[in-house]
Coordinates of C-alpha atoms in Angstrom, one line a residue:
Chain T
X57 CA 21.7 -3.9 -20.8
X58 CA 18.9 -2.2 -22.7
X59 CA 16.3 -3.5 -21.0
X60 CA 13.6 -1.5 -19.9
X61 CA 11.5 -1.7 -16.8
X62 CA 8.9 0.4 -14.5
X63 CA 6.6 -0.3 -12.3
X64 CA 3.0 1.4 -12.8
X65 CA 1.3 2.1 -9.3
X66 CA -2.8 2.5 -10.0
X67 CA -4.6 3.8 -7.5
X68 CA -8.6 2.5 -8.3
X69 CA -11.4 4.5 -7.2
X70 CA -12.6 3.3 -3.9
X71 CA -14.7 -0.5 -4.7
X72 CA -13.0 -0.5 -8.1
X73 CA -9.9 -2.4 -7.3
X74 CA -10.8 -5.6 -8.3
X75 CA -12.7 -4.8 -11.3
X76 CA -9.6 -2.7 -12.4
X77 CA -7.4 -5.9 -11.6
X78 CA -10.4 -7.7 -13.7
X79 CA -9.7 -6.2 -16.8
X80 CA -5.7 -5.7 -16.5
X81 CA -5.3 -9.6 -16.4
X82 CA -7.2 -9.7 -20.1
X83 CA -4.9 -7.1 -21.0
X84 CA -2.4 -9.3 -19.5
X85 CA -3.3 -12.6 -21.7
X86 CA -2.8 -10.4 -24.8
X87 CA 0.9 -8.9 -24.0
X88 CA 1.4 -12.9 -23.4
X89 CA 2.0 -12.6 -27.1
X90 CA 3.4 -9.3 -27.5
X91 CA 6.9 -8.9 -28.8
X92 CA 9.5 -8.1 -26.5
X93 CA 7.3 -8.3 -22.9
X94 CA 9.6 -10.4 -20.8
X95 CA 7.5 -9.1 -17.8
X96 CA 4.1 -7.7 -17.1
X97 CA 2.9 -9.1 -13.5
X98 CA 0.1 -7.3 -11.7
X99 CA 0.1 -7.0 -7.8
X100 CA -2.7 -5.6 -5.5
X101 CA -0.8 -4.1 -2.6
X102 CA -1.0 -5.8 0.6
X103 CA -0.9 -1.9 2.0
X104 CA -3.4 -0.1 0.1
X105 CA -7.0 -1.9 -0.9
X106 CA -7.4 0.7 -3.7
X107 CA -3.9 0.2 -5.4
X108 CA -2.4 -2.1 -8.1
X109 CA 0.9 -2.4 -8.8
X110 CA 2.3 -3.4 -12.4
X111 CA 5.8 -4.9 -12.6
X112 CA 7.3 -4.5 -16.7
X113 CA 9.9 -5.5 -18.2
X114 CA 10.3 -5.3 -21.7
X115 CA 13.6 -6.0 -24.3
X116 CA 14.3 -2.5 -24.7
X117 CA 12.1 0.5 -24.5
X118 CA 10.9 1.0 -28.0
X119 CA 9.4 -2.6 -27.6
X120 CA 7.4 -0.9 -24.5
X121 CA 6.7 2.2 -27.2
X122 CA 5.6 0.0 -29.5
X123 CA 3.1 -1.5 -27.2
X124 CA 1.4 1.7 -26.2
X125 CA 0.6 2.1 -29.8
X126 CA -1.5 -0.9 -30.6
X127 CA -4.8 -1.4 -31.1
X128 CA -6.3 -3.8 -27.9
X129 CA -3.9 -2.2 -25.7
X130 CA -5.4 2.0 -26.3
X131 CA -8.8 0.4 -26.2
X132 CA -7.6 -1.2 -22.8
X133 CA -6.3 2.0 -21.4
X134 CA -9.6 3.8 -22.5
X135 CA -11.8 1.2 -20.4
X136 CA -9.7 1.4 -17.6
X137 CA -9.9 4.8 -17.3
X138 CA -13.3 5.2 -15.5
X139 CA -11.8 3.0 -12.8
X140 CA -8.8 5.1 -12.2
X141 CA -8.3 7.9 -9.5
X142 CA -4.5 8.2 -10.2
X143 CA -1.7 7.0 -12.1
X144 CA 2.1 7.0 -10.4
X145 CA 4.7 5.1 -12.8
X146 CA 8.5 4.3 -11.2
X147 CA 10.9 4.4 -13.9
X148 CA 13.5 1.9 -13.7
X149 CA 17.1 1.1 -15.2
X150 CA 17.3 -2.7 -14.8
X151 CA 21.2 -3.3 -13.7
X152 CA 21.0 -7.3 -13.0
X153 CA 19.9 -10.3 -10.7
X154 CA 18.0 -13.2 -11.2
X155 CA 15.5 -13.0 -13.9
X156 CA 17.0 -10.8 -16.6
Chain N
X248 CA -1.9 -18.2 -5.7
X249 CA 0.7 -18.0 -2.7
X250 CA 3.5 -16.3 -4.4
X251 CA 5.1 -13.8 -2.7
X252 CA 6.4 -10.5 -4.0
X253 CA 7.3 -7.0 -3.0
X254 CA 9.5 -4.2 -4.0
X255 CA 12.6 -3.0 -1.8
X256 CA 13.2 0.8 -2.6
X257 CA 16.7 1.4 -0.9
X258 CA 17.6 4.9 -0.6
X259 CA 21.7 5.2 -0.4
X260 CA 23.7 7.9 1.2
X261 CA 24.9 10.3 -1.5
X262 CA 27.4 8.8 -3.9
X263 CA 27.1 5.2 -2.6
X264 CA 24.7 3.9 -5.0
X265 CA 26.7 2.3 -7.4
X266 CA 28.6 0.5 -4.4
X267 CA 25.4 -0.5 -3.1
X268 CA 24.7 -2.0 -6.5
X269 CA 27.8 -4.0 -6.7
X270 CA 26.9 -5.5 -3.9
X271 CA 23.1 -6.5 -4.5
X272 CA 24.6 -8.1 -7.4
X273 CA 27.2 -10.4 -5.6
X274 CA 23.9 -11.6 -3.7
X275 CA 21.8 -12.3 -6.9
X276 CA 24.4 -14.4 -8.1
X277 CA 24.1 -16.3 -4.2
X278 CA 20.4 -16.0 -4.7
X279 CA 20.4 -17.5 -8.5
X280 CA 21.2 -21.1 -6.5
X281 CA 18.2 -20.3 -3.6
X282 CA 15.8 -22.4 -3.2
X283 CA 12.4 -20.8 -4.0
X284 CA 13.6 -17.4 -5.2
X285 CA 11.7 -16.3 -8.9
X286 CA 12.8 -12.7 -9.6
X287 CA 15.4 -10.7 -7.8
X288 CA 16.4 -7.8 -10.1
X289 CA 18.2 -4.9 -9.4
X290 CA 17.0 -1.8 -11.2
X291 CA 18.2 2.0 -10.3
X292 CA 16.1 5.1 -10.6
X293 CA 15.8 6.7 -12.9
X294 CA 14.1 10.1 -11.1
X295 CA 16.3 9.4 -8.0
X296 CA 20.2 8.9 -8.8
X297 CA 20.1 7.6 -4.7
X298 CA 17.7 4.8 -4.8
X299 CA 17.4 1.7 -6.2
X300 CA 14.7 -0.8 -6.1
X301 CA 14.8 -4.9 -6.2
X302 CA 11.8 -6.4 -7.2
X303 CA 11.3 -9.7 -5.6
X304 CA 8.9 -12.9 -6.6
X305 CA 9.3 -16.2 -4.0
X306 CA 7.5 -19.2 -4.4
X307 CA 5.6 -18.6 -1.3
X308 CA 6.2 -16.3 2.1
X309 CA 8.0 -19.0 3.5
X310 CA 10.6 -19.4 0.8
X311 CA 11.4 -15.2 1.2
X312 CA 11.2 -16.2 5.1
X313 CA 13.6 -18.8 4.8
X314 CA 16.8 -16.6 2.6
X315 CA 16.5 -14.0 5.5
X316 CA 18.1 -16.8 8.0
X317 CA 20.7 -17.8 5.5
X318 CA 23.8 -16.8 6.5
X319 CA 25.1 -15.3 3.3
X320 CA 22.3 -13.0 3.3
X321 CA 22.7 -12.2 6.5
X322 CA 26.1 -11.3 6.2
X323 CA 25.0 -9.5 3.2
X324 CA 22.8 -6.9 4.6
X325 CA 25.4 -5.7 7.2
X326 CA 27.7 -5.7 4.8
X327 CA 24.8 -3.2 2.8
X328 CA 24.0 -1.5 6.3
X329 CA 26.6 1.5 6.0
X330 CA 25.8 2.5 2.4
X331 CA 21.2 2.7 3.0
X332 CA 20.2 6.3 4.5
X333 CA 16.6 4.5 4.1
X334 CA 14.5 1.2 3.3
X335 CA 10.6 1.3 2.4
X336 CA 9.6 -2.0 1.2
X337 CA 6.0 -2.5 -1.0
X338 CA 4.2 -5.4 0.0
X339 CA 2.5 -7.1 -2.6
X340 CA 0.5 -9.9 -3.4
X341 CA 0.8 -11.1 -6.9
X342 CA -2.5 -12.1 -8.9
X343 CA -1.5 -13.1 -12.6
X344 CA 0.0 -11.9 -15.5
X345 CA 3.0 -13.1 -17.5
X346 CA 6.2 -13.9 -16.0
X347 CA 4.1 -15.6 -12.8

């Protein structure tokens, strides 16, 4: 099992949730067609209004590396960033269950 | 959108991780046949060599509602009791992406 997974915890600055949430499902519609992204499902906790949680799972990690290096996805981080107080990510070793 | 998700981060009692592991697998493979159940994957830490987290995806609340009165599972979490020092779930509520 090579697969790789995290999930990314973003905490929005306050009012900025859904605009954040806005712009991750575009970014969303392009890793749709991205090489080796089994997984990339955004949350809004039912906890926290400000935070959104990102469950990944890719093939292997240098099929997540490879992501953060392309074009649409750097210009996506760069227009989040206004809308970001903090960034928390949860690395994960995927072991098994359903949906592996 | 009614899909129900959350993450379960289960915090073992030192040295009974991989146990605990072995065990949340037998219940994937129960869960695999459950009516309603998405995602159930079992993923370890990689920060904490105590915890592992399941990320979950139902069809609904009811269909997450519904495996907590089957028996198996039941059995299943007392069987799990012994090994978790700790149990913080993440509620979340799912809005797009791929995989949903």
């Amino acid at each position: 099992m090579n697969k790789f997974a995290m999930y990314g915890k973003l905490t929005a600055h306050p009012g900025q949730r859904d605009a954040l949430v806005q712009l991750m499902l575009e970014a969303a519609d392009q890793l749709d067609a991205m090489e080796g992204c089994e997984l990339y499902i955004i949350n809004v906790s039912e906890e926290d209004p400000n935070v959104v949680w990102v469950t990944e799972l890719w093939r292997d990690a240098e099929a997540h590396a490879a992501s953060l290096k392309n074009e649409y996805v750097l210009a996506l981080i760069q227009s989040c960033r206004p809308l970001i107080a903090g960034v928390e990510p949860v690395k994960l070793r995927p072991v098994g269950g359903k949906g592996l």
